[in-house]
Short mmCIF file of C-alpha atoms and ligand atoms in Angstrom, two decimals:
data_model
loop_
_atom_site.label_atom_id
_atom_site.label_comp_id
_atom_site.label_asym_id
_atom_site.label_seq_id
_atom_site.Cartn_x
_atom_site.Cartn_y
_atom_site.Cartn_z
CA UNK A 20 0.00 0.00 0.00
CA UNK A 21 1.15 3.27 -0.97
CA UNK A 22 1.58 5.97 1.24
CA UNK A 23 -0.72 8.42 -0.54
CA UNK A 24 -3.65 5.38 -0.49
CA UNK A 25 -2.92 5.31 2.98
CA UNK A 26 -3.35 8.84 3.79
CA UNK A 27 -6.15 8.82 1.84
CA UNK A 28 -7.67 6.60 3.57
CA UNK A 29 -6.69 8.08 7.17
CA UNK A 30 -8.15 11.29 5.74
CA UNK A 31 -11.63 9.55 5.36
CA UNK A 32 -11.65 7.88 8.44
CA UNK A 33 -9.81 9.25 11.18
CA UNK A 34 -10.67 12.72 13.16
CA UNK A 35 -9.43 15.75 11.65
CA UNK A 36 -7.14 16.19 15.15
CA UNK A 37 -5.97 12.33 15.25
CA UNK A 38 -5.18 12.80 11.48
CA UNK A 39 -3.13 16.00 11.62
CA UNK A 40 -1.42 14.32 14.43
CA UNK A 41 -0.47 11.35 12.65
CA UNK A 42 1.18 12.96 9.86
CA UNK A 43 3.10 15.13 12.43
CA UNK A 44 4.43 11.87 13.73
CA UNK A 45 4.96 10.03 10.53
CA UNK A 46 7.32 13.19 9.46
CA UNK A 47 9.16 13.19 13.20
CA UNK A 48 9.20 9.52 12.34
CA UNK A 49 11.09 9.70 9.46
CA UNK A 50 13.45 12.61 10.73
CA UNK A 51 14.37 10.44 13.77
CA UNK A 52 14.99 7.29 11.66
CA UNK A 53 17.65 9.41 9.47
CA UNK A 54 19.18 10.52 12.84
CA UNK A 55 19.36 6.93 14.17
CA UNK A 56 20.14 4.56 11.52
CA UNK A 57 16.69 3.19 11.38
CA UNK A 58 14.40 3.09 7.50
CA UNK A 59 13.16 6.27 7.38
CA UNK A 60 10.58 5.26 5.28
CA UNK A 61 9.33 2.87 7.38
CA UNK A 62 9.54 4.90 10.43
CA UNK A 63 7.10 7.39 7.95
CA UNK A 64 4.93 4.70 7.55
CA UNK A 65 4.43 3.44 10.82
CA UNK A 66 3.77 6.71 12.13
CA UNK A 67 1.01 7.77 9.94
CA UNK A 68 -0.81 4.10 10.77
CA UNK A 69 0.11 4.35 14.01
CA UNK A 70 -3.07 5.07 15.66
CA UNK A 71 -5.21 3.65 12.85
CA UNK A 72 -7.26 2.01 15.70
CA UNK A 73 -7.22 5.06 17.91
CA UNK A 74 -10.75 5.76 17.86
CA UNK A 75 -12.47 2.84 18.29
CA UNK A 76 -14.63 2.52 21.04
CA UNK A 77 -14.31 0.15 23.91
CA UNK A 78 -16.54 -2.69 22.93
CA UNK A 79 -15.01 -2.84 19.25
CA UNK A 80 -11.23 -2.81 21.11
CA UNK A 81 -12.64 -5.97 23.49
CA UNK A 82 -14.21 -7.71 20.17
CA UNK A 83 -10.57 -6.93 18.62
CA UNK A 84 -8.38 -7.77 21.90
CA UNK A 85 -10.46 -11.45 21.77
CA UNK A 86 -10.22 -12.08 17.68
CA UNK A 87 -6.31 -11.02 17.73
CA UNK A 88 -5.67 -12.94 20.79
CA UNK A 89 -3.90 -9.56 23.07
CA UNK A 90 -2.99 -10.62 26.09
CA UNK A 91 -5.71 -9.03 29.06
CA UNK A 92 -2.84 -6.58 31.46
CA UNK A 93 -4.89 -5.08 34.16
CA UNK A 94 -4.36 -1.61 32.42
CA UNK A 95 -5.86 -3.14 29.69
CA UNK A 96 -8.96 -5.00 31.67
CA UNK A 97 -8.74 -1.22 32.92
CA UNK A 98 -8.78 0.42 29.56
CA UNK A 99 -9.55 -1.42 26.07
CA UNK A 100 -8.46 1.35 24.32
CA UNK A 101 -4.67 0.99 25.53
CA UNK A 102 -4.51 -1.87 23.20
CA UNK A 103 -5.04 0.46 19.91
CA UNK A 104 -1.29 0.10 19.14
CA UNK A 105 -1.96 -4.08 18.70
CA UNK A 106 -4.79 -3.96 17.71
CA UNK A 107 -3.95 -1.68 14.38
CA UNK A 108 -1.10 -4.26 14.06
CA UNK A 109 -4.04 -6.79 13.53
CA UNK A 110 -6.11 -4.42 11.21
CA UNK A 111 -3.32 -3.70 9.43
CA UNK A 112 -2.16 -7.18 8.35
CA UNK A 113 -5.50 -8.69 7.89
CA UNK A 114 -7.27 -6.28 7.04
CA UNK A 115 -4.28 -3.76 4.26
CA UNK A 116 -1.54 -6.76 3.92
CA UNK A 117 0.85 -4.94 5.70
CA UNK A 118 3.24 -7.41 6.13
CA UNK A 119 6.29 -6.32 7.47
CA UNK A 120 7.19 -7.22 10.65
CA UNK A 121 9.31 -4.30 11.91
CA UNK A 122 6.81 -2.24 10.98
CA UNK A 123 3.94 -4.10 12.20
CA UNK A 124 6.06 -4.34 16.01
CA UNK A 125 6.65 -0.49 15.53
CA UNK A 126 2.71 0.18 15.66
CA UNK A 127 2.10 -2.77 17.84
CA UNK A 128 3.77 -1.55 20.86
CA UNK A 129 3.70 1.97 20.35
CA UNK A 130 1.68 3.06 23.26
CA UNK A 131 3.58 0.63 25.95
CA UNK A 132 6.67 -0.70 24.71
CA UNK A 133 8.12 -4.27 24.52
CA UNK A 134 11.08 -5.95 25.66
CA UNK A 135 13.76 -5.67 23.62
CA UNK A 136 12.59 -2.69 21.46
CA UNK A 137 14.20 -2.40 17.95
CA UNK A 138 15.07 1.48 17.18
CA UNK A 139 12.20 1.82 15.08
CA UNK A 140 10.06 0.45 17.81
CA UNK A 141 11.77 3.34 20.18
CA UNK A 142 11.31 6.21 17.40
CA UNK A 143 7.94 5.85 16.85
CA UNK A 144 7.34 5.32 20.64
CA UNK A 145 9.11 8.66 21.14
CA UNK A 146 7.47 10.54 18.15
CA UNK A 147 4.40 9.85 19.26
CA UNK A 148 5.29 11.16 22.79
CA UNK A 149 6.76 14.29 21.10
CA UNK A 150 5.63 15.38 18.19
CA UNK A 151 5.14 18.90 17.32
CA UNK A 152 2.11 20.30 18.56
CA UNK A 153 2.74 17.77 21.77
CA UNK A 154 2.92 20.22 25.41
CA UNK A 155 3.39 19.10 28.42
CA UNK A 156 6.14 20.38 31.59
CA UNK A 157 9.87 18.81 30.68
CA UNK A 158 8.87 18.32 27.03
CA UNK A 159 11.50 20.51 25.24
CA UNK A 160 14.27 18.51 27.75
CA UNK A 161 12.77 15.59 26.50
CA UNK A 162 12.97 16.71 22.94
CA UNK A 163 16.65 17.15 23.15
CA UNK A 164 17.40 13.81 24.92
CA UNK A 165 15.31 12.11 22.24
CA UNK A 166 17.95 13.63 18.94
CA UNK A 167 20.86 12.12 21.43
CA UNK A 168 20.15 9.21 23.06
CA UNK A 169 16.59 7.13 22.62
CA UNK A 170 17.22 5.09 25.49
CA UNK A 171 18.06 7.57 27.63
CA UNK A 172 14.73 9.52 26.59
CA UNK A 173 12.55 6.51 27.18
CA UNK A 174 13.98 6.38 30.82
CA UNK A 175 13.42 10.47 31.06
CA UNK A 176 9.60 9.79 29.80
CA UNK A 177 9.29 6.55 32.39
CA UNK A 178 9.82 9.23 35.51
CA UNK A 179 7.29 11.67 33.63
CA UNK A 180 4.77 8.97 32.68
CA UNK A 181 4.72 7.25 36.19
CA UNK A 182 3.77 10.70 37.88
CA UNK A 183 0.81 11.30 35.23
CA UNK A 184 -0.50 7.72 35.30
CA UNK A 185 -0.89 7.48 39.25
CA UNK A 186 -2.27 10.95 38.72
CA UNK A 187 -5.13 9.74 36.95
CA UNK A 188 -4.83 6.28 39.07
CA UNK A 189 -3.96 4.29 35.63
CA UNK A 190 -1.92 1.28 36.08
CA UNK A 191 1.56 0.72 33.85
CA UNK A 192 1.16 -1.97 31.50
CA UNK A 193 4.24 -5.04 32.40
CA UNK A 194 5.65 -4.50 29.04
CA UNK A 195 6.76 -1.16 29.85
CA UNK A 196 9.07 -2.34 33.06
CA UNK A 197 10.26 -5.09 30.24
CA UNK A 198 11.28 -2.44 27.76
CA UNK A 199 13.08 -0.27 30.66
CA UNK A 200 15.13 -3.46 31.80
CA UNK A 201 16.27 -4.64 28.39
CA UNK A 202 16.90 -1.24 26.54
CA UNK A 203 20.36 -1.36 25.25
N1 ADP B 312 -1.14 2.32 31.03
C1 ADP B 312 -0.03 2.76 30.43
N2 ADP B 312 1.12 2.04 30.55
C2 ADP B 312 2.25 2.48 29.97
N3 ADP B 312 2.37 3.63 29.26
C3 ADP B 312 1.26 4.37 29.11
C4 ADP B 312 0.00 3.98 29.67
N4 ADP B 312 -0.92 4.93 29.36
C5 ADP B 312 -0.27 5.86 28.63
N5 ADP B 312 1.03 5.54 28.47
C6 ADP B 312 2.05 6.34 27.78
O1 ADP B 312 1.79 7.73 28.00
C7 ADP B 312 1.58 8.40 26.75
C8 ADP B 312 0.48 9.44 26.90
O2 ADP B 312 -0.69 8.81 27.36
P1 ADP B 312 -2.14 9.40 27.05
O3 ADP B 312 -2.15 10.86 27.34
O4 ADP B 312 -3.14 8.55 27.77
O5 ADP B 312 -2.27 9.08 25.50
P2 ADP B 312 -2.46 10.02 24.23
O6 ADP B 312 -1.99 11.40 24.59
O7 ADP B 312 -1.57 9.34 23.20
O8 ADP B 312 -3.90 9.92 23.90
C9 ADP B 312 1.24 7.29 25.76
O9 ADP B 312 1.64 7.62 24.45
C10 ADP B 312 2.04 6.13 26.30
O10 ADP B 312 3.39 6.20 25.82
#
């Protein structure tokens, strides 16, 4: 699939705000992957698909997190809709063809991480933590850390993310303590 079919398509069937935002990342994406020795084509891919499943409700998620076999985390039980990054990985091979694997793993575990994360796995991670129009308190240190070191930048994000989840009394997924003790 093209990338101008795909936008396309996002165009039709995405919010005007999740849209915008996903071509914001896609192009961070990309400018990360030159940076780092990833593809940056598919690092431009995977973050324009990234949160092709974004918007589905919670009922549709829990009819996807059954059919695509995601594993039930209490954040998840929690929240259906933290599965979006899998569950596009699902849409997007069964339902577009996509069939490449580091991209597919780069939208899978977008929103929580993995063990082991490959660098496109950490740049679209980050670029969807960071992109543009993104504000939050820390961000612009966070942007900096991100052009030197990913690792280092997912660790800087950890101590931010921890604060806002208990905030909002949201648990951590377990495969974001995986990805902190095997980033290398
Ligand atoms: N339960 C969770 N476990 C681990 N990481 C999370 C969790 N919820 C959110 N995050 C991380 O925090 C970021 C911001 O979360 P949130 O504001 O809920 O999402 P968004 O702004 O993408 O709609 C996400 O992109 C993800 O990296």
């Amino acid at each position: 699939m093209t990338n101008e079919a795909m936008i396309t398509y996002l165009k039709a069937n995405l919010s005007k705000k999740r849209f915008q935002h996903s071509m914001r990342v896609a192009k961070l994406s990309k400018d990360l992957a030159k940076i780092h020795g990833a593809d940056p084509d598919k690092a431009y891919f995977a973050g324009l698909v990234h949160d092709i499943a974004k918007e589905l409700d919670d009922e549709t998620c829990l009819l996807y997190i059954q059919k695509a076999n995601i594993y039930k985390d209490p954040s998840i039980e929690a929240n259906p809709n933290l599965a979006h990054g899998e569950i596009a990985a699902y849409l997007l091979s069964t339902k577009f063809g996509i069939d490449d694997e580091s991209i597919l793993n780069a939208v899978r575990w977008h929103t929580y991480g993995r063990a082991n994360m490959t660098t496109l796995d950490k740049i679209v991670y980050l670029a969807d933590i960071i992109e543009p129009k993104r504000q939050f308190e820390h961000i612009d240190d966070l942007r900096k850390i991100v052009v030197e070191d990913l690792n280092a930048a997912i660790h800087y994000f950890f101590d931010l993310c921890v604060a806002y989840l208990s905030e909002k009394h949201q648990i951590v997924h377990q495969n974001t303590y995986d990805m902190l003790h095997t980033l290398r």
